[in-house]
């Protein structure tokens, strides 16, 4: 079992729809959870982080964390073609240790 | 004002050669990383330094040797390059393991 698993995708949604990206993790000691977006040919960039159970909203993005279920998700409302990218989930324990990345889910938003 | 910079951006070389990639960050972060992203886009951590001390050393051939002369710099030297080393190498930095900021990447092609 991989430490961090994401829907393999690709995920395709129409413009204006809600895109839902899911991530599960195996280490119950995980404390910090991150979502990165990576456009083709570019480097990953952080779009959301969440540390506590529940929802965290930032504009059109909502991160959801359920530590009991070891599950973190990213919802993108009113999806735009510019949201088309690979989304990487990353999980880490506290401190300066490593973040473990999932293999990513590629999202395509069709006009 | 580039936050995390890498040089070179592209590196094309013959099998058996030795090459280096340099990384610098001007964010005042204390932790720096090297990642390898292969053709399938999987992002795998290789090394991490915290305050110039090696704290993460994943299963990487010993042909790869990182060096951190100071907190702002982390270089990667690769000896006896092999075809399988062809990938994009990303440098990243963070403050004590929080969200990471990635450099633009170095695309290494071994012929």
PDB file of C-alpha atoms in Angstrom:
ATOM      1  CA  UNK A   1       0.000   0.000   0.000  1.00  0.00           C
ATOM      2  CA  UNK A   2       1.326   3.415  -0.945  1.00  0.00           C
ATOM      3  CA  UNK A   3       1.758   5.926   1.850  1.00  0.00           C
ATOM      4  CA  UNK A   4      -0.299   8.526  -0.014  1.00  0.00           C
ATOM      5  CA  UNK A   5      -2.846   7.488  -2.621  1.00  0.00           C
ATOM      6  CA  UNK A   6      -4.736   9.690  -5.032  1.00  0.00           C
ATOM      7  CA  UNK A   7      -7.315   8.954  -7.710  1.00  0.00           C
ATOM      8  CA  UNK A   8      -5.190   8.066 -10.698  1.00  0.00           C
ATOM      9  CA  UNK A   9      -7.394  10.045 -13.059  1.00  0.00           C
ATOM     10  CA  UNK A  10      -7.452  11.622 -15.444  1.00  0.00           C
ATOM     11  CA  UNK A  11     -10.448  13.574 -14.190  1.00  0.00           C
ATOM     12  CA  UNK A  12     -12.445  15.567 -16.688  1.00  0.00           C
ATOM     13  CA  UNK A  13     -15.136  18.073 -15.735  1.00  0.00           C
ATOM     14  CA  UNK A  14     -17.031  20.709 -17.728  1.00  0.00           C
ATOM     15  CA  UNK A  15     -16.344  24.380 -17.140  1.00  0.00           C
ATOM     16  CA  UNK A  16     -18.316  25.690 -14.182  1.00  0.00           C
ATOM     17  CA  UNK A  17     -18.642  22.303 -12.481  1.00  0.00           C
ATOM     18  CA  UNK A  18     -17.184  21.206  -9.147  1.00  0.00           C
ATOM     19  CA  UNK A  19     -14.007  19.153  -9.369  1.00  0.00           C
ATOM     20  CA  UNK A  20     -13.382  16.790  -6.471  1.00  0.00           C
ATOM     21  CA  UNK A  21      -9.893  15.443  -5.854  1.00  0.00           C
ATOM     22  CA  UNK A  22      -9.313  12.801  -3.221  1.00  0.00           C
ATOM     23  CA  UNK A  23      -6.329  11.612  -1.215  1.00  0.00           C
ATOM     24  CA  UNK A  24      -5.896   8.944   1.447  1.00  0.00           C
ATOM     25  CA  UNK A  25      -2.841   8.398   3.618  1.00  0.00           C
ATOM     26  CA  UNK A  26      -1.568   5.556   5.772  1.00  0.00           C
ATOM     27  CA  UNK A  27       0.472   7.289   8.516  1.00  0.00           C
ATOM     28  CA  UNK A  28      -1.834   8.128  11.438  1.00  0.00           C
ATOM     29  CA  UNK A  29       0.885  10.404  12.823  1.00  0.00           C
ATOM     30  CA  UNK A  30       0.482  12.811   9.903  1.00  0.00           C
ATOM     31  CA  UNK A  31      -0.141  16.367  11.025  1.00  0.00           C
ATOM     32  CA  UNK A  32       0.121  18.583   7.941  1.00  0.00           C
ATOM     33  CA  UNK A  33      -1.603  18.220   4.617  1.00  0.00           C
ATOM     34  CA  UNK A  34      -0.882  20.120   1.434  1.00  0.00           C
ATOM     35  CA  UNK A  35      -2.289  20.433  -2.058  1.00  0.00           C
ATOM     36  CA  UNK A  36       0.048  21.463  -4.848  1.00  0.00           C
ATOM     37  CA  UNK A  37      -0.858  22.273  -8.429  1.00  0.00           C
ATOM     38  CA  UNK A  38       1.547  21.504 -11.261  1.00  0.00           C
ATOM     39  CA  UNK A  39       0.972  22.794 -14.760  1.00  0.00           C
ATOM     40  CA  UNK A  40       2.565  20.828 -17.584  1.00  0.00           C
ATOM     41  CA  UNK A  41       6.251  21.685 -17.845  1.00  0.00           C
ATOM     42  CA  UNK A  42       6.212  23.770 -14.659  1.00  0.00           C
ATOM     43  CA  UNK A  43       7.110  23.217 -11.043  1.00  0.00           C
ATOM     44  CA  UNK A  44       4.606  22.364  -8.294  1.00  0.00           C
ATOM     45  CA  UNK A  45       3.094  25.331  -6.455  1.00  0.00           C
ATOM     46  CA  UNK A  46       1.226  25.273  -3.170  1.00  0.00           C
ATOM     47  CA  UNK A  47      -2.465  26.103  -3.380  1.00  0.00           C
ATOM     48  CA  UNK A  48      -3.818  24.944  -0.009  1.00  0.00           C
ATOM     49  CA  UNK A  49      -2.694  23.550   3.318  1.00  0.00           C
ATOM     50  CA  UNK A  50      -4.784  22.206   6.182  1.00  0.00           C
ATOM     51  CA  UNK A  51      -3.836  21.057   9.651  1.00  0.00           C
ATOM     52  CA  UNK A  52      -7.163  20.561  11.481  1.00  0.00           C
ATOM     53  CA  UNK A  53     -10.174  18.380  10.833  1.00  0.00           C
ATOM     54  CA  UNK A  54     -12.918  20.046   8.878  1.00  0.00           C
ATOM     55  CA  UNK A  55     -13.064  22.397   5.931  1.00  0.00           C
ATOM     56  CA  UNK A  56     -10.800  25.228   4.904  1.00  0.00           C
ATOM     57  CA  UNK A  57     -11.902  27.562   2.143  1.00  0.00           C
ATOM     58  CA  UNK A  58      -9.825  29.881  -0.006  1.00  0.00           C
ATOM     59  CA  UNK A  59     -11.672  31.443  -2.890  1.00  0.00           C
ATOM     60  CA  UNK A  60     -12.904  28.685  -5.191  1.00  0.00           C
ATOM     61  CA  UNK A  61     -10.846  26.059  -3.366  1.00  0.00           C
ATOM     62  CA  UNK A  62     -11.922  24.061  -0.308  1.00  0.00           C
ATOM     63  CA  UNK A  63      -9.712  21.546   1.434  1.00  0.00           C
ATOM     64  CA  UNK A  64     -11.403  18.955   3.632  1.00  0.00           C
ATOM     65  CA  UNK A  65      -9.617  16.846   6.239  1.00  0.00           C
ATOM     66  CA  UNK A  66     -10.870  13.831   8.163  1.00  0.00           C
ATOM     67  CA  UNK A  67      -8.045  12.402  10.267  1.00  0.00           C
ATOM     68  CA  UNK A  68     -10.171   9.554  11.612  1.00  0.00           C
ATOM     69  CA  UNK A  69     -10.746   8.331   8.065  1.00  0.00           C
ATOM     70  CA  UNK A  70      -7.226   9.364   6.977  1.00  0.00           C
ATOM     71  CA  UNK A  71      -8.703  11.277   4.103  1.00  0.00           C
ATOM     72  CA  UNK A  72      -8.097  14.694   2.625  1.00  0.00           C
ATOM     73  CA  UNK A  73      -9.812  16.194  -0.374  1.00  0.00           C
ATOM     74  CA  UNK A  74      -9.732  19.295  -2.530  1.00  0.00           C
ATOM     75  CA  UNK A  75     -12.868  20.761  -4.067  1.00  0.00           C
ATOM     76  CA  UNK A  76     -12.624  23.286  -6.865  1.00  0.00           C
ATOM     77  CA  UNK A  77     -15.858  25.192  -7.424  1.00  0.00           C
ATOM     78  CA  UNK A  78     -16.747  26.883 -10.713  1.00  0.00           C
ATOM     79  CA  UNK A  79     -13.917  25.040 -12.461  1.00  0.00           C
ATOM     80  CA  UNK A  80     -12.119  26.978 -15.164  1.00  0.00           C
ATOM     81  CA  UNK A  81      -9.989  25.723 -18.074  1.00  0.00           C
ATOM     82  CA  UNK A  82      -7.040  27.380 -16.303  1.00  0.00           C
ATOM     83  CA  UNK A  83      -7.509  24.860 -13.470  1.00  0.00           C
ATOM     84  CA  UNK A  84      -6.414  22.086 -15.851  1.00  0.00           C
ATOM     85  CA  UNK A  85      -3.269  20.705 -14.224  1.00  0.00           C
ATOM     86  CA  UNK A  86      -1.962  17.848 -12.107  1.00  0.00           C
ATOM     87  CA  UNK A  87      -2.848  18.137  -8.417  1.00  0.00           C
ATOM     88  CA  UNK A  88      -0.479  16.628  -5.886  1.00  0.00           C
ATOM     89  CA  UNK A  89      -1.454  15.724  -2.347  1.00  0.00           C
ATOM     90  CA  UNK A  90       1.363  15.832   0.235  1.00  0.00           C
ATOM     91  CA  UNK A  91       1.336  14.641   3.821  1.00  0.00           C
ATOM     92  CA  UNK A  92       3.870  15.046   6.626  1.00  0.00           C
ATOM     93  CA  UNK A  93       4.434  14.581  10.311  1.00  0.00           C
ATOM     94  CA  UNK A  94       5.411  17.561  12.410  1.00  0.00           C
ATOM     95  CA  UNK A  95       8.844  19.121  12.281  1.00  0.00           C
ATOM     96  CA  UNK A  96      11.371  19.279   9.482  1.00  0.00           C
ATOM     97  CA  UNK A  97      10.737  15.765   8.208  1.00  0.00           C
ATOM     98  CA  UNK A  98       9.793  14.881   4.690  1.00  0.00           C
ATOM     99  CA  UNK A  99       6.510  15.433   2.962  1.00  0.00           C
ATOM    100  CA  UNK A 100       5.285  12.338   1.164  1.00  0.00           C
ATOM    101  CA  UNK A 101       3.652  13.100  -2.152  1.00  0.00           C
ATOM    102  CA  UNK A 102       0.926  11.174  -3.908  1.00  0.00           C
ATOM    103  CA  UNK A 103       1.292  10.354  -7.578  1.00  0.00           C
ATOM    104  CA  UNK A 104      -1.049  13.154  -8.562  1.00  0.00           C
ATOM    105  CA  UNK A 105      -4.420  13.451 -10.285  1.00  0.00           C
ATOM    106  CA  UNK A 106      -4.589  15.135 -13.656  1.00  0.00           C
ATOM    107  CA  UNK A 107      -7.609  17.399 -14.023  1.00  0.00           C
ATOM    108  CA  UNK A 108      -8.930  18.637 -17.344  1.00  0.00           C
ATOM    109  CA  UNK A 109     -11.623  21.307 -17.390  1.00  0.00           C
ATOM    110  CA  UNK A 110     -13.388  21.400 -20.748  1.00  0.00           C
ATOM    111  CA  UNK A 111     -14.824  24.695 -22.018  1.00  0.00           C
TER     112      UNK A 111
ATOM    113  CA  UNK B   1      13.189  38.333  -7.249  1.00  0.00           C
ATOM    114  CA  UNK B   2      13.314  34.581  -7.829  1.00  0.00           C
ATOM    115  CA  UNK B   3      12.579  32.743  -4.582  1.00  0.00           C
ATOM    116  CA  UNK B   4      14.143  29.384  -5.479  1.00  0.00           C
ATOM    117  CA  UNK B   5      16.465  29.271  -8.458  1.00  0.00           C
ATOM    118  CA  UNK B   6      18.225  26.383 -10.133  1.00  0.00           C
ATOM    119  CA  UNK B   7      20.969  26.201 -12.703  1.00  0.00           C
ATOM    120  CA  UNK B   8      21.123  24.979 -15.337  1.00  0.00           C
ATOM    121  CA  UNK B   9      17.548  24.758 -16.607  1.00  0.00           C
ATOM    122  CA  UNK B  10      18.497  22.143 -19.202  1.00  0.00           C
ATOM    123  CA  UNK B  11      21.358  19.684 -19.094  1.00  0.00           C
ATOM    124  CA  UNK B  12      22.156  17.299 -21.929  1.00  0.00           C
ATOM    125  CA  UNK B  13      25.116  15.003 -21.448  1.00  0.00           C
ATOM    126  CA  UNK B  14      26.605  11.650 -22.348  1.00  0.00           C
ATOM    127  CA  UNK B  15      26.457   8.502 -20.265  1.00  0.00           C
ATOM    128  CA  UNK B  16      29.353   8.206 -17.852  1.00  0.00           C
ATOM    129  CA  UNK B  17      29.832  11.943 -17.402  1.00  0.00           C
ATOM    130  CA  UNK B  18      29.731  13.778 -14.074  1.00  0.00           C
ATOM    131  CA  UNK B  19      27.462  16.812 -13.696  1.00  0.00           C
ATOM    132  CA  UNK B  20      26.235  19.205 -11.026  1.00  0.00           C
ATOM    133  CA  UNK B  21      23.012  21.125 -10.488  1.00  0.00           C
ATOM    134  CA  UNK B  22      22.943  24.183  -8.258  1.00  0.00           C
ATOM    135  CA  UNK B  23      20.085  25.546  -6.165  1.00  0.00           C
ATOM    136  CA  UNK B  24      19.726  28.770  -4.228  1.00  0.00           C
ATOM    137  CA  UNK B  25      16.852  30.190  -2.183  1.00  0.00           C
ATOM    138  CA  UNK B  26      16.443  33.740  -0.921  1.00  0.00           C
ATOM    139  CA  UNK B  27      13.432  33.061   1.332  1.00  0.00           C
ATOM    140  CA  UNK B  28      15.398  32.626   4.550  1.00  0.00           C
ATOM    141  CA  UNK B  29      14.193  29.019   4.831  1.00  0.00           C
ATOM    142  CA  UNK B  30      16.084  26.480   6.907  1.00  0.00           C
ATOM    143  CA  UNK B  31      15.216  23.327   4.989  1.00  0.00           C
ATOM    144  CA  UNK B  32      16.034  22.445   1.391  1.00  0.00           C
ATOM    145  CA  UNK B  33      15.179  19.413  -0.733  1.00  0.00           C
ATOM    146  CA  UNK B  34      16.004  17.617  -3.949  1.00  0.00           C
ATOM    147  CA  UNK B  35      13.251  15.791  -5.813  1.00  0.00           C
ATOM    148  CA  UNK B  36      13.305  13.682  -8.956  1.00  0.00           C
ATOM    149  CA  UNK B  37      10.294  13.663 -11.280  1.00  0.00           C
ATOM    150  CA  UNK B  38      10.392  10.944 -13.898  1.00  0.00           C
ATOM    151  CA  UNK B  39       8.624  10.672 -17.222  1.00  0.00           C
ATOM    152  CA  UNK B  40       5.464   9.420 -15.498  1.00  0.00           C
ATOM    153  CA  UNK B  41       5.447  12.637 -13.452  1.00  0.00           C
ATOM    154  CA  UNK B  42       5.930  10.878 -10.119  1.00  0.00           C
ATOM    155  CA  UNK B  43       7.655  13.226  -7.664  1.00  0.00           C
ATOM    156  CA  UNK B  44      10.095  11.432  -5.406  1.00  0.00           C
ATOM    157  CA  UNK B  45      12.169  12.967  -2.650  1.00  0.00           C
ATOM    158  CA  UNK B  46      15.893  12.273  -2.777  1.00  0.00           C
ATOM    159  CA  UNK B  47      17.531  14.367  -0.073  1.00  0.00           C
ATOM    160  CA  UNK B  48      16.732  17.037   2.481  1.00  0.00           C
ATOM    161  CA  UNK B  49      18.956  19.342   4.501  1.00  0.00           C
ATOM    162  CA  UNK B  50      17.903  21.249   7.600  1.00  0.00           C
ATOM    163  CA  UNK B  51      20.316  23.979   8.668  1.00  0.00           C
ATOM    164  CA  UNK B  52      23.043  22.365   6.526  1.00  0.00           C
ATOM    165  CA  UNK B  53      22.519  18.956   8.142  1.00  0.00           C
ATOM    166  CA  UNK B  54      21.392  16.013   6.023  1.00  0.00           C
ATOM    167  CA  UNK B  55      18.105  14.789   7.491  1.00  0.00           C
ATOM    168  CA  UNK B  56      16.588  12.800   4.643  1.00  0.00           C
ATOM    169  CA  UNK B  57      18.516  10.431   2.434  1.00  0.00           C
ATOM    170  CA  UNK B  58      16.139   8.226   0.516  1.00  0.00           C
ATOM    171  CA  UNK B  59      17.152   5.139  -1.402  1.00  0.00           C
ATOM    172  CA  UNK B  60      19.263   6.874  -3.978  1.00  0.00           C
ATOM    173  CA  UNK B  61      22.377   5.473  -5.723  1.00  0.00           C
ATOM    174  CA  UNK B  62      25.537   6.757  -4.092  1.00  0.00           C
ATOM    175  CA  UNK B  63      26.443   8.292  -7.456  1.00  0.00           C
ATOM    176  CA  UNK B  64      24.236  11.141  -6.248  1.00  0.00           C
ATOM    177  CA  UNK B  65      25.837  13.385  -3.654  1.00  0.00           C
ATOM    178  CA  UNK B  66      24.215  16.505  -2.222  1.00  0.00           C
ATOM    179  CA  UNK B  67      26.193  19.342  -0.695  1.00  0.00           C
ATOM    180  CA  UNK B  68      24.916  22.278   1.320  1.00  0.00           C
ATOM    181  CA  UNK B  69      27.589  24.954   1.779  1.00  0.00           C
ATOM    182  CA  UNK B  70      25.122  27.153   3.675  1.00  0.00           C
ATOM    183  CA  UNK B  71      21.398  27.327   4.447  1.00  0.00           C
ATOM    184  CA  UNK B  72      20.645  29.150   1.208  1.00  0.00           C
ATOM    185  CA  UNK B  73      22.334  26.699  -1.137  1.00  0.00           C
ATOM    186  CA  UNK B  74      21.937  23.022  -1.925  1.00  0.00           C
ATOM    187  CA  UNK B  75      23.800  21.464  -4.813  1.00  0.00           C
ATOM    188  CA  UNK B  76      23.477  18.029  -6.362  1.00  0.00           C
ATOM    189  CA  UNK B  77      26.423  16.248  -7.945  1.00  0.00           C
ATOM    190  CA  UNK B  78      25.878  13.168 -10.057  1.00  0.00           C
ATOM    191  CA  UNK B  79      28.737  10.837 -11.008  1.00  0.00           C
ATOM    192  CA  UNK B  80      28.808   8.359 -13.868  1.00  0.00           C
ATOM    193  CA  UNK B  81      25.487   9.387 -15.341  1.00  0.00           C
ATOM    194  CA  UNK B  82      23.177   6.637 -16.598  1.00  0.00           C
ATOM    195  CA  UNK B  83      20.264   6.670 -19.026  1.00  0.00           C
ATOM    196  CA  UNK B  84      17.854   6.125 -16.132  1.00  0.00           C
ATOM    197  CA  UNK B  85      18.962   9.372 -14.526  1.00  0.00           C
ATOM    198  CA  UNK B  86      17.111  11.308 -17.219  1.00  0.00           C
ATOM    199  CA  UNK B  87      14.360  13.219 -15.428  1.00  0.00           C
ATOM    200  CA  UNK B  88      13.430  16.638 -14.132  1.00  0.00           C
ATOM    201  CA  UNK B  89      15.154  17.487 -10.859  1.00  0.00           C
ATOM    202  CA  UNK B  90      13.433  19.981  -8.577  1.00  0.00           C
ATOM    203  CA  UNK B  91      14.944  21.842  -5.691  1.00  0.00           C
ATOM    204  CA  UNK B  92      12.591  23.102  -2.983  1.00  0.00           C
ATOM    205  CA  UNK B  93      12.815  24.934   0.311  1.00  0.00           C
ATOM    206  CA  UNK B  94      10.616  25.355   3.369  1.00  0.00           C
ATOM    207  CA  UNK B  95      10.590  26.816   6.848  1.00  0.00           C
ATOM    208  CA  UNK B  96      10.960  23.857   9.218  1.00  0.00           C
ATOM    209  CA  UNK B  97       9.140  21.493   6.910  1.00  0.00           C
ATOM    210  CA  UNK B  98       6.072  23.598   6.247  1.00  0.00           C
ATOM    211  CA  UNK B  99       4.770  24.285   2.766  1.00  0.00           C
ATOM    212  CA  UNK B 100       7.482  23.947   0.171  1.00  0.00           C
ATOM    213  CA  UNK B 101       8.504  26.361  -2.532  1.00  0.00           C
ATOM    214  CA  UNK B 102       9.869  24.713  -5.644  1.00  0.00           C
ATOM    215  CA  UNK B 103      12.467  25.896  -8.097  1.00  0.00           C
ATOM    216  CA  UNK B 104      11.789  25.854 -11.857  1.00  0.00           C
ATOM    217  CA  UNK B 105      13.410  22.458 -12.330  1.00  0.00           C
ATOM    218  CA  UNK B 106      16.414  21.142 -14.243  1.00  0.00           C
ATOM    219  CA  UNK B 107      15.630  18.842 -17.147  1.00  0.00           C
ATOM    220  CA  UNK B 108      18.461  16.318 -17.366  1.00  0.00           C
ATOM    221  CA  UNK B 109      18.817  14.234 -20.515  1.00  0.00           C
ATOM    222  CA  UNK B 110      21.429  11.501 -20.603  1.00  0.00           C
ATOM    223  CA  UNK B 111      22.296  10.230 -24.094  1.00  0.00           C
TER     224      UNK B 111
END
